[in-house]
Each structure stands twice: as C-alpha cells, then as structure tokens.
Amino acid sequence: MSNLQPARGTRDLLPEEKRRHQYVLSKAYGAARLFGFQEMDTPLFEDTSVFYRLGESSDIVTKETYTFDDRGGSSLTLRPEGTAPVARALISNGLTQDLPGKYFYSGPMFRYERPQKGRYRQLHQAGIELFGISTYHGDVEAIQVAEKFLTDLGLRDKVSLEINTLGDRESRDHYRKKLVAYFTEHRDDLSEDSKRRLEKNPLRILDSKDEGDRQLIKDAPLYGDSLTPDAHAFFNHVLQSLESLGIQYTSNPRLVRGLDYYCHTAFEYISTDLGAQGTVLAGGRYDGLVKSLGGPDVPGVGWACGIDRLALLITGEFQAPRPVMILPMGDAAEKKAFALANELRAQGLITETLYTGNLGKRLKKATKANAHTALILGEDELTQHKAQVRLLDQGTEELVALKELAAYIKANSSL
Ligand code: ATP
Ligand code: MG
C-alpha cells in the first residue's frame, strides 16, 4: 500500500486554509500593484547554477535545497526562494533594457529543513523585486510596500520592523577581514558547517542557527563599525525617510544577510507570536546579484514574505462564500433546474443544486452547506412559473416568480 501521508514538511491546503492564504496573497499583490509592481511567474525549478554560483558550491548543504540530476543529466534545483529566479528572468528576457523594473511574484518554494510550526519543506512566499534604482529611494519604496501590505492585513501593530545596513563593497571587505580574524581566533568552537563557511563565505556564519555558533556570534565585530562614510550616508537617508513617513523601526546591528551580493539596507518584520519562526517578511538590497548571474551591473532591492506564517497570524473567519441552493422535486423540476441555476449565476449569485433525498433531507443539507437561500421547485410551482423561496437565516418562506428570483434573493438574503 502506498503511504497516504503527504511527504514530510509538506501539507495539503484544505479550503479554509487556502482561503487564508489567498487573502494574504490578495493583500500583498494589492499593495504591490498600488506602487506599480507587475506580477510575473518563474518556473518551480531552475538550472542549479542559478542558486549556486562559482565559489559557493560548498553552500549546497547549508542552503537546504532539493537538488537533483534529471534524466538528461542536467543538475536542477527546486527553487528555495524567488529573487535569483526573477533576476535570472530579467537577464534571459532582456528586461535589463527596460529599467526600472518592478516585479511581484508568489508561489511555493522548497527547502530541506526540519519541519515545525511555521517551517515547512514546501513553503509559500510572495515578494517584490525592484531593479535599476541604485539610490536609497528604492530601499524606502520597498519598505513602504511592506508597510502598506502588513497594514492592510491588520498585522502592522503585531510585528516590528528591524533594520540594519551592510554597507557597500568596501565596507563589506573591511568587515569580512575583521570577522575572519575574530572567528579564526575561535575556530575550535565553531560548528563543522561554520568552519567550512569560514573559508568560503564567513558572513554566512552569522546566519547559523547552531547554539554554539550563536554564542560566538554575540561577541563578533559589528558591521556598523566597518562602514565607509558613503555607506553611512546611504543608511541615514533611509532612516530619515522612514522617520518622516512615520514608520516605526528598531535598529538591529546583528541583522545580516550571508550571501555576497547583499549590501546596504537589510530589514525584517518580526512577530513575537510564532516562536523561533517569528520572521514574516525579510528583505534588502542585492546590487551584485544580476551581475553575478552573468547579466549587466543592475542594482536591486526587494523582500519576500512567508505566506504560511502570515496565514497563521491573521484572525477572523474565512468562510466559503454562501450559495443559493436549488431543490428541484420531481423530473420536470430537475430538468428546469439546470437553466434556472444558470440564470442566477448570470446575475452573479453562487448557485448549487441538490438532486437527491426527500425535501427534509435536502433542506438539512442546504443548511449544512451554509446556503442563505433554498429554492424549492415542485410541479405546482413550476406550472405557475414560480419557486418557493426559503430564507434560511430568517426561516421564512414565500412564493416568488422565477423572473424575479435574483432580485428577491439579493434584496432579502445575506449573501
Ligand atoms: P528563517 O530565519 O526563519 O529560516 P530565512 O532567513 O530562511 O527565515 P528568507 O529566506 O528570508 O527566510 O525567506 C523570507 C520569509 O519566508 C521568511 O521571513 C519566512 O517568513 C518565510 N520562510 C522561510 N523559510 C520558511 C519555511 N521553511 N517555512 C515557512 N516559511 C518560511
Ligand atoms: Mg531559513
């Protein structure tokens, strides 16, 4: 017998949870659209090189990807995130000729992680990417979209915005040297993964979730002390803009991004309600990415949010929309029901039909389906071109002409 459980770390999104996801998604896209972002999709898998560029190969383990050879021998990777694929699409489609480019994406991502509440192996993200704006205005705009989105979701006062700067290349080189010196001094206390990172990409150590590493990270040099004056000025412009917009934030000098192409602003929106899975939206500037993929030197800034985590945070009922239920009693009525249902649907009413069972059973089913209205269609009603309309919330019943049904339902039922 086959295993009927979904694979570890994956789950079915049943209608109620799917509606929560759709709701979150609609707010994300709604906010992005107001700022002129356009929706795009990239494939669920990419050539592995899109995610692992030269010199990063030892990160395959730490980046938690599903990487495999297909039957033709190509190495493919299920996308763990959306930014690199969108940047790849920018290059493949010649969109670097048409900047600034503002894109919104959403969909499943895949990471081989230890599953727990708010952490899955197939997760769902939505995100924005803003290409071609090298000044701080891009960073501020990205944060503004996040603000609008989280406010519309009713979650802005349940999360806090933490922000930091990673500076420019010069700041980064300076910082990397200090970091390597510090961690080399404590090499023996580092986890095996982090020892490897120390050679390849020391900044990724700061992302480590290993307890021993975390202890060392606490006393590691701070990025802020390695910033060039230009990088300082850039960050100050961002912070001043947030202040003048009335956007609340906390500076977090420990907030970093491990990958080399990140620079300047890094930010995260964090909830205290989800334990260790508290980050619901994370973003920043990644000026080196497009170039590292083989494209022109196009700057970028953006963010991604975790739809699964946001869906856990939102409150309220997410019920299915309520239908009108047609209950045709007898052959002639059953035949008439098809066309009648279509007439109601043409008027925008969600309409379903119950074909079997006695009247009492069907009324029970209609109530269970949360119908607001039951239309009882029998031989007598049919000859009069009428239907017996039962308003299920009120429990009242009235004979209404078929022609007037839609108007009557709209006027009397809570749809
Ligand atoms: P974390 O520190 O929680 O592992 P991350 O730094 O790996 O997060 P990002 O790559 O920045 O996360 O992804 C953006 C957002 O996607 C996260 O803030 C989070 O809300 C969500 N996310 C990331 N990984 C998962 C996962 N395994 N399951 C559910 N949501 C996730
Ligand atoms: Mg992670």
XYZ file of C-alpha atoms and ligand atoms in Angstrom:
447
model
C 0.000 0.000 0.000
C 1.188 3.490 -0.691
C 1.942 5.970 2.052
C -1.095 8.209 2.264
C 0.535 10.931 4.344
C 1.855 13.938 2.440
C 5.679 13.924 2.328
C 7.410 15.231 5.457
C 7.317 19.012 5.663
C 4.557 19.309 3.060
C 0.835 19.583 3.639
C -2.483 19.865 1.906
C -4.025 23.299 1.965
C -7.661 22.469 2.581
C -10.265 25.064 1.572
C -10.285 27.019 4.853
C -6.513 27.379 4.992
C -6.335 28.010 1.257
C -8.754 30.928 1.718
C -6.463 32.363 4.403
C -3.522 32.072 2.015
C -5.488 33.694 -0.793
C -6.487 36.520 1.491
C -2.860 37.209 2.484
C -1.815 36.968 -1.149
C -4.514 39.359 -2.321
C -3.305 41.977 0.175
C 0.317 41.506 -0.906
C -0.479 41.890 -4.574
C -2.916 44.719 -3.836
C -0.193 46.710 -2.085
C 2.435 45.955 -4.737
C 0.063 46.960 -7.518
C -0.565 50.339 -5.906
C 3.164 51.005 -6.248
C 3.206 49.931 -9.887
C 4.659 46.433 -9.491
C 3.690 43.843 -12.080
C 3.061 40.183 -11.472
C 5.337 37.553 -13.018
C 5.958 33.823 -12.645
C 9.162 31.881 -12.985
C 9.473 28.070 -13.179
C 9.425 25.997 -9.994
C 12.857 24.587 -10.840
C 15.922 26.135 -12.360
C 19.340 25.115 -13.506
C 21.281 24.625 -10.269
C 23.758 27.354 -11.255
C 21.027 29.977 -10.727
C 21.249 29.310 -6.993
C 24.855 28.207 -6.649
C 27.307 30.425 -8.350
C 31.056 29.986 -8.599
C 32.750 29.721 -5.233
C 29.537 28.997 -3.396
C 29.288 25.293 -4.161
C 30.069 24.160 -0.634
C 26.948 26.011 0.456
C 24.727 23.427 -1.190
C 24.278 21.712 2.154
C 23.627 24.844 4.160
C 21.222 26.300 1.628
C 18.909 23.371 2.229
C 17.889 22.810 -1.363
C 16.347 19.946 -3.266
C 18.983 19.465 -5.946
C 18.925 16.536 -8.362
C 20.054 15.377 -11.793
C 17.241 14.911 -14.287
C 17.146 12.090 -16.835
C 19.173 14.148 -19.264
C 21.917 14.625 -16.689
C 21.231 18.318 -16.002
C 21.542 19.442 -12.404
C 18.297 21.110 -11.395
C 17.195 22.727 -8.138
C 13.679 23.282 -6.860
C 13.642 27.000 -6.181
C 14.325 27.760 -2.487
C 13.483 31.441 -2.990
C 12.241 33.832 -5.652
C 14.865 36.539 -6.017
C 17.523 34.677 -8.002
C 14.916 33.267 -10.454
C 13.393 36.718 -11.063
C 16.882 38.162 -11.581
C 17.621 35.302 -13.991
C 14.349 36.048 -15.832
C 15.343 39.707 -16.080
C 18.501 38.689 -17.912
C 17.001 35.868 -20.040
C 14.216 38.123 -21.320
C 16.311 41.211 -21.942
C 14.345 43.162 -19.332
C 17.548 44.856 -18.205
C 16.952 47.125 -21.220
C 13.829 48.416 -19.591
C 14.631 49.780 -16.143
C 13.469 50.420 -13.541
C 11.695 47.053 -13.461
C 9.234 46.316 -10.684
C 8.030 42.760 -10.266
C 5.781 40.824 -7.907
C 5.838 37.030 -7.635
C 4.259 34.385 -5.451
C 4.215 30.634 -5.158
C 5.735 27.593 -3.499
C 9.416 27.379 -2.550
C 11.282 24.247 -1.451
C 13.799 23.866 1.348
C 15.056 20.741 3.047
C 14.573 21.930 6.640
C 13.474 20.379 9.899
C 9.693 20.832 9.809
C 7.893 22.540 12.677
C 5.064 25.011 13.091
C 5.666 27.808 10.583
C 8.581 25.936 8.967
C 7.851 23.638 6.043
C 9.723 21.974 3.221
C 7.246 23.302 0.717
C 6.580 26.840 1.849
C 4.780 29.704 0.168
C 6.193 33.126 -0.438
C 5.211 36.332 -2.146
C 7.731 39.024 -2.869
C 8.684 42.142 -4.771
C 11.861 42.963 -6.648
C 12.787 46.460 -7.720
C 15.606 46.595 -10.289
C 17.548 49.561 -11.568
C 17.374 52.018 -8.664
C 20.746 52.397 -7.011
C 19.809 55.155 -4.567
C 18.205 54.861 -1.123
C 14.811 55.702 -2.667
C 14.486 52.102 -3.792
C 15.048 50.773 -0.278
C 12.460 53.167 1.125
C 9.928 52.255 -1.549
C 10.364 48.529 -0.864
C 9.717 49.118 2.826
C 6.704 51.282 2.009
C 5.135 48.419 0.054
C 5.698 46.105 3.035
C 4.118 48.688 5.341
C 1.040 49.029 3.152
C 0.714 45.246 2.869
C 1.042 44.497 6.594
C -1.258 47.383 7.496
C -3.939 46.146 5.090
C -3.622 42.691 6.649
C -4.258 44.222 10.065
C -0.903 42.963 11.316
C 1.282 46.049 11.365
C 0.948 46.550 15.118
C 1.675 42.858 15.750
C 5.091 42.940 14.088
C 8.174 45.068 14.482
C 10.481 46.301 11.757
C 14.159 45.628 12.413
C 16.702 47.243 10.157
C 20.432 47.313 9.570
C 22.926 48.216 6.885
C 25.538 46.009 5.286
C 27.186 48.946 3.573
C 28.960 48.939 0.228
C 31.657 46.610 -1.132
C 34.434 48.461 0.658
C 32.609 48.243 3.991
C 31.974 44.589 3.360
C 35.593 43.739 2.557
C 36.699 45.559 5.676
C 34.099 43.790 7.774
C 34.889 40.385 6.324
C 38.538 40.761 7.344
C 37.574 41.635 10.911
C 35.117 38.750 11.020
C 37.611 36.204 9.703
C 40.149 37.362 12.298
C 37.582 37.003 15.077
C 36.258 33.585 14.062
C 39.738 32.231 13.294
C 40.646 33.024 16.880
C 37.639 30.915 17.997
C 37.872 28.331 15.233
C 37.799 25.319 17.546
C 34.432 26.353 18.995
C 32.721 26.711 15.616
C 30.328 24.082 14.235
C 31.612 21.960 11.348
C 29.393 23.846 8.889
C 30.714 27.170 10.083
C 34.344 26.034 9.899
C 33.688 25.391 6.220
C 31.977 28.762 5.861
C 34.971 30.479 7.430
C 36.970 29.665 4.296
C 34.252 30.106 1.675
C 31.879 32.739 2.992
C 32.478 33.890 6.565
C 29.438 36.177 6.563
C 27.164 33.185 6.364
C 28.351 32.132 9.821
C 26.230 34.984 11.137
C 23.127 33.201 9.770
C 23.969 29.993 11.655
C 21.273 28.547 13.905
C 23.780 26.334 15.799
C 23.699 27.122 19.543
C 27.495 27.202 19.957
C 27.867 29.426 16.904
C 25.178 31.749 18.269
C 27.194 32.243 21.459
C 30.258 33.264 19.454
C 28.226 35.483 17.133
C 27.031 37.508 20.117
C 30.511 38.962 20.585
C 31.513 39.152 16.928
C 32.513 42.535 15.486
C 29.591 44.726 14.416
C 29.019 45.701 10.826
C 28.340 49.284 11.801
C 31.962 49.772 12.847
C 33.206 48.921 9.350
C 31.056 51.298 7.323
C 32.520 53.817 4.897
C 31.213 57.409 5.090
C 29.223 56.833 1.872
C 27.559 53.754 3.314
C 26.735 55.691 6.475
C 25.142 58.490 4.453
C 23.089 55.998 2.424
C 21.719 54.392 5.562
C 20.970 57.736 7.197
C 18.891 58.728 4.182
C 16.876 55.531 4.556
C 16.306 56.050 8.277
C 15.399 59.712 7.866
C 12.866 58.832 5.194
C 11.282 56.213 7.439
C 11.064 58.748 10.233
C 9.471 61.392 8.063
C 6.958 58.787 6.885
C 6.176 57.892 10.487
C 7.375 54.298 10.004
C 8.425 52.719 13.298
C 11.647 50.696 13.273
C 14.316 49.287 15.555
C 17.974 49.281 14.586
C 19.411 45.794 14.898
C 23.184 45.795 14.340
C 23.153 41.955 14.313
C 20.821 41.684 11.350
C 22.809 40.375 8.369
C 22.461 38.524 5.090
C 25.028 35.846 4.414
C 25.149 35.976 0.649
C 27.771 38.073 -1.033
C 25.509 40.151 -3.239
C 23.599 41.736 -0.369
C 24.545 45.284 0.568
C 23.213 48.407 2.238
C 19.755 48.014 3.780
C 18.630 44.726 5.336
C 15.321 44.508 7.158
C 12.911 42.051 8.725
C 9.398 42.228 10.096
C 9.200 40.024 13.155
C 6.257 38.791 15.198
C 6.602 37.631 18.777
C 3.695 35.207 18.302
C 5.401 32.475 16.281
C 8.338 31.493 18.487
C 11.537 30.858 16.589
C 9.587 31.200 13.330
C 8.846 34.869 14.037
C 10.173 36.490 10.862
C 7.253 37.028 8.495
C 8.886 39.279 5.892
C 12.546 39.820 5.086
C 14.269 41.936 2.525
C 17.101 44.152 1.488
C 19.364 45.378 -1.248
C 21.239 42.972 -3.513
C 23.168 45.102 -6.005
C 25.618 42.362 -7.018
C 23.105 39.649 -7.856
C 22.239 40.335 -11.500
C 25.913 40.700 -12.360
C 26.881 37.526 -10.512
C 24.321 35.673 -12.653
C 26.069 36.892 -15.782
C 23.948 39.962 -16.513
C 24.800 43.656 -16.562
C 25.513 45.536 -13.350
C 21.899 46.207 -12.345
C 21.125 47.108 -8.736
C 18.183 45.518 -6.942
C 16.202 45.688 -3.745
C 13.199 43.693 -2.582
C 11.604 41.454 0.005
C 9.849 38.145 0.439
C 7.180 37.251 2.930
C 6.190 33.897 4.359
C 2.546 33.361 3.427
C 2.239 30.313 5.708
C 3.358 32.304 8.742
C 1.175 35.305 7.933
C -1.810 32.979 7.456
C -1.196 31.707 10.999
C -1.224 35.260 12.363
C -4.323 36.737 10.785
C -7.518 36.454 12.749
C -11.131 36.235 11.648
C -13.404 33.792 9.909
C -12.554 32.664 6.427
C -15.789 31.019 5.404
C -16.636 29.913 1.916
C -18.978 32.310 0.116
C -22.598 31.294 0.668
C -24.621 29.715 -2.153
C -28.245 29.677 -3.222
C -29.401 26.047 -3.149
C -31.954 24.823 -5.674
C -34.064 21.864 -4.552
C -35.899 20.514 -7.622
C -38.578 17.982 -6.616
C -39.522 15.643 -9.484
C -38.413 15.029 -13.066
C -39.683 18.207 -14.697
C -38.240 20.409 -11.954
C -34.863 18.662 -12.125
C -34.675 19.408 -15.831
C -35.654 23.031 -15.303
C -33.093 23.419 -12.505
C -30.079 23.448 -14.859
C -31.268 26.524 -16.723
C -32.619 28.248 -13.632
C -29.261 27.846 -11.873
C -27.515 29.402 -14.867
C -29.864 32.383 -14.828
C -28.989 33.033 -11.182
C -25.259 32.597 -11.860
C -25.585 35.096 -14.701
C -26.778 37.523 -12.032
C -23.624 36.804 -10.012
C -25.257 34.514 -7.458
C -23.305 31.415 -6.412
C -25.796 28.664 -7.165
C -25.788 24.939 -6.472
C -28.377 22.211 -6.831
C -29.253 19.268 -4.592
C -30.648 16.445 -6.714
C -31.454 13.647 -4.274
C -33.250 12.907 -1.000
C -36.607 13.964 0.340
C -37.331 17.608 0.995
C -36.430 17.452 4.697
C -33.045 15.854 3.995
C -32.248 18.344 1.270
C -33.131 21.302 3.485
C -30.762 19.942 6.122
C -28.012 19.609 3.520
C -28.677 23.149 2.302
C -28.264 24.461 5.850
C -25.091 22.424 6.312
C -23.683 23.877 3.098
C -24.289 27.307 4.652
C -26.716 28.301 1.886
C -28.509 31.568 2.558
C -31.476 30.615 0.414
C -33.228 27.395 -0.624
C -35.336 27.425 -3.797
C -37.924 24.698 -3.683
C -39.097 23.843 -7.178
C -42.012 21.396 -7.393
C -44.591 20.523 -10.073
C -47.075 23.104 -8.754
C -44.562 25.917 -8.541
C -43.266 25.075 -11.998
C -46.683 25.397 -13.699
C -47.052 28.832 -12.066
C -43.502 29.843 -13.178
C -42.682 30.371 -9.538
C -40.473 28.891 -6.826
C -40.912 28.556 -3.107
C -38.129 30.690 -1.634
C -36.969 29.835 1.867
C -34.672 32.353 3.519
C -32.603 30.042 5.673
C -31.354 32.668 8.142
C -34.836 34.008 8.829
C -36.749 30.746 8.370
C -39.418 32.484 6.285
C -40.885 31.234 3.014
C -42.539 32.971 0.084
C -43.705 32.134 -3.446
C -41.735 34.234 -5.927
C -41.955 34.477 -9.729
C -38.949 32.854 -11.451
C -38.225 36.098 -13.302
C -37.900 37.980 -10.025
C -35.852 35.425 -8.139
C -32.430 37.039 -8.413
C -33.680 40.465 -7.356
C -35.676 38.968 -4.494
C -32.678 36.986 -3.194
C -30.352 39.942 -3.434
C -32.813 42.119 -1.532
C -33.624 39.645 1.248
C -30.720 37.211 1.848
C -27.371 37.859 3.476
C -25.157 36.684 0.612
P 14.316 31.687 8.866
O 15.335 32.501 9.576
O 13.003 31.598 9.599
O 14.829 30.349 8.416
P 15.005 32.720 6.299
O 16.017 33.748 6.624
O 15.461 31.403 5.807
O 13.996 32.505 7.550
P 14.088 34.072 3.923
O 14.915 33.235 3.031
O 14.474 35.487 4.140
O 13.903 33.342 5.320
O 12.560 33.990 3.425
C 11.599 35.014 3.640
C 10.459 34.547 4.509
O 9.952 33.285 4.106
C 10.832 34.316 5.962
O 10.845 35.516 6.665
C 9.704 33.410 6.426
O 8.555 34.161 6.762
C 9.445 32.571 5.218
N 10.092 31.252 5.336
C 11.403 30.959 5.159
N 11.626 29.634 5.318
C 10.416 29.079 5.606
C 9.961 27.745 5.856
N 10.795 26.709 5.842
N 8.642 27.545 6.102
C 7.760 28.584 6.110
N 8.134 29.859 5.863
C 9.433 30.114 5.611
Mg 15.911 29.621 6.782
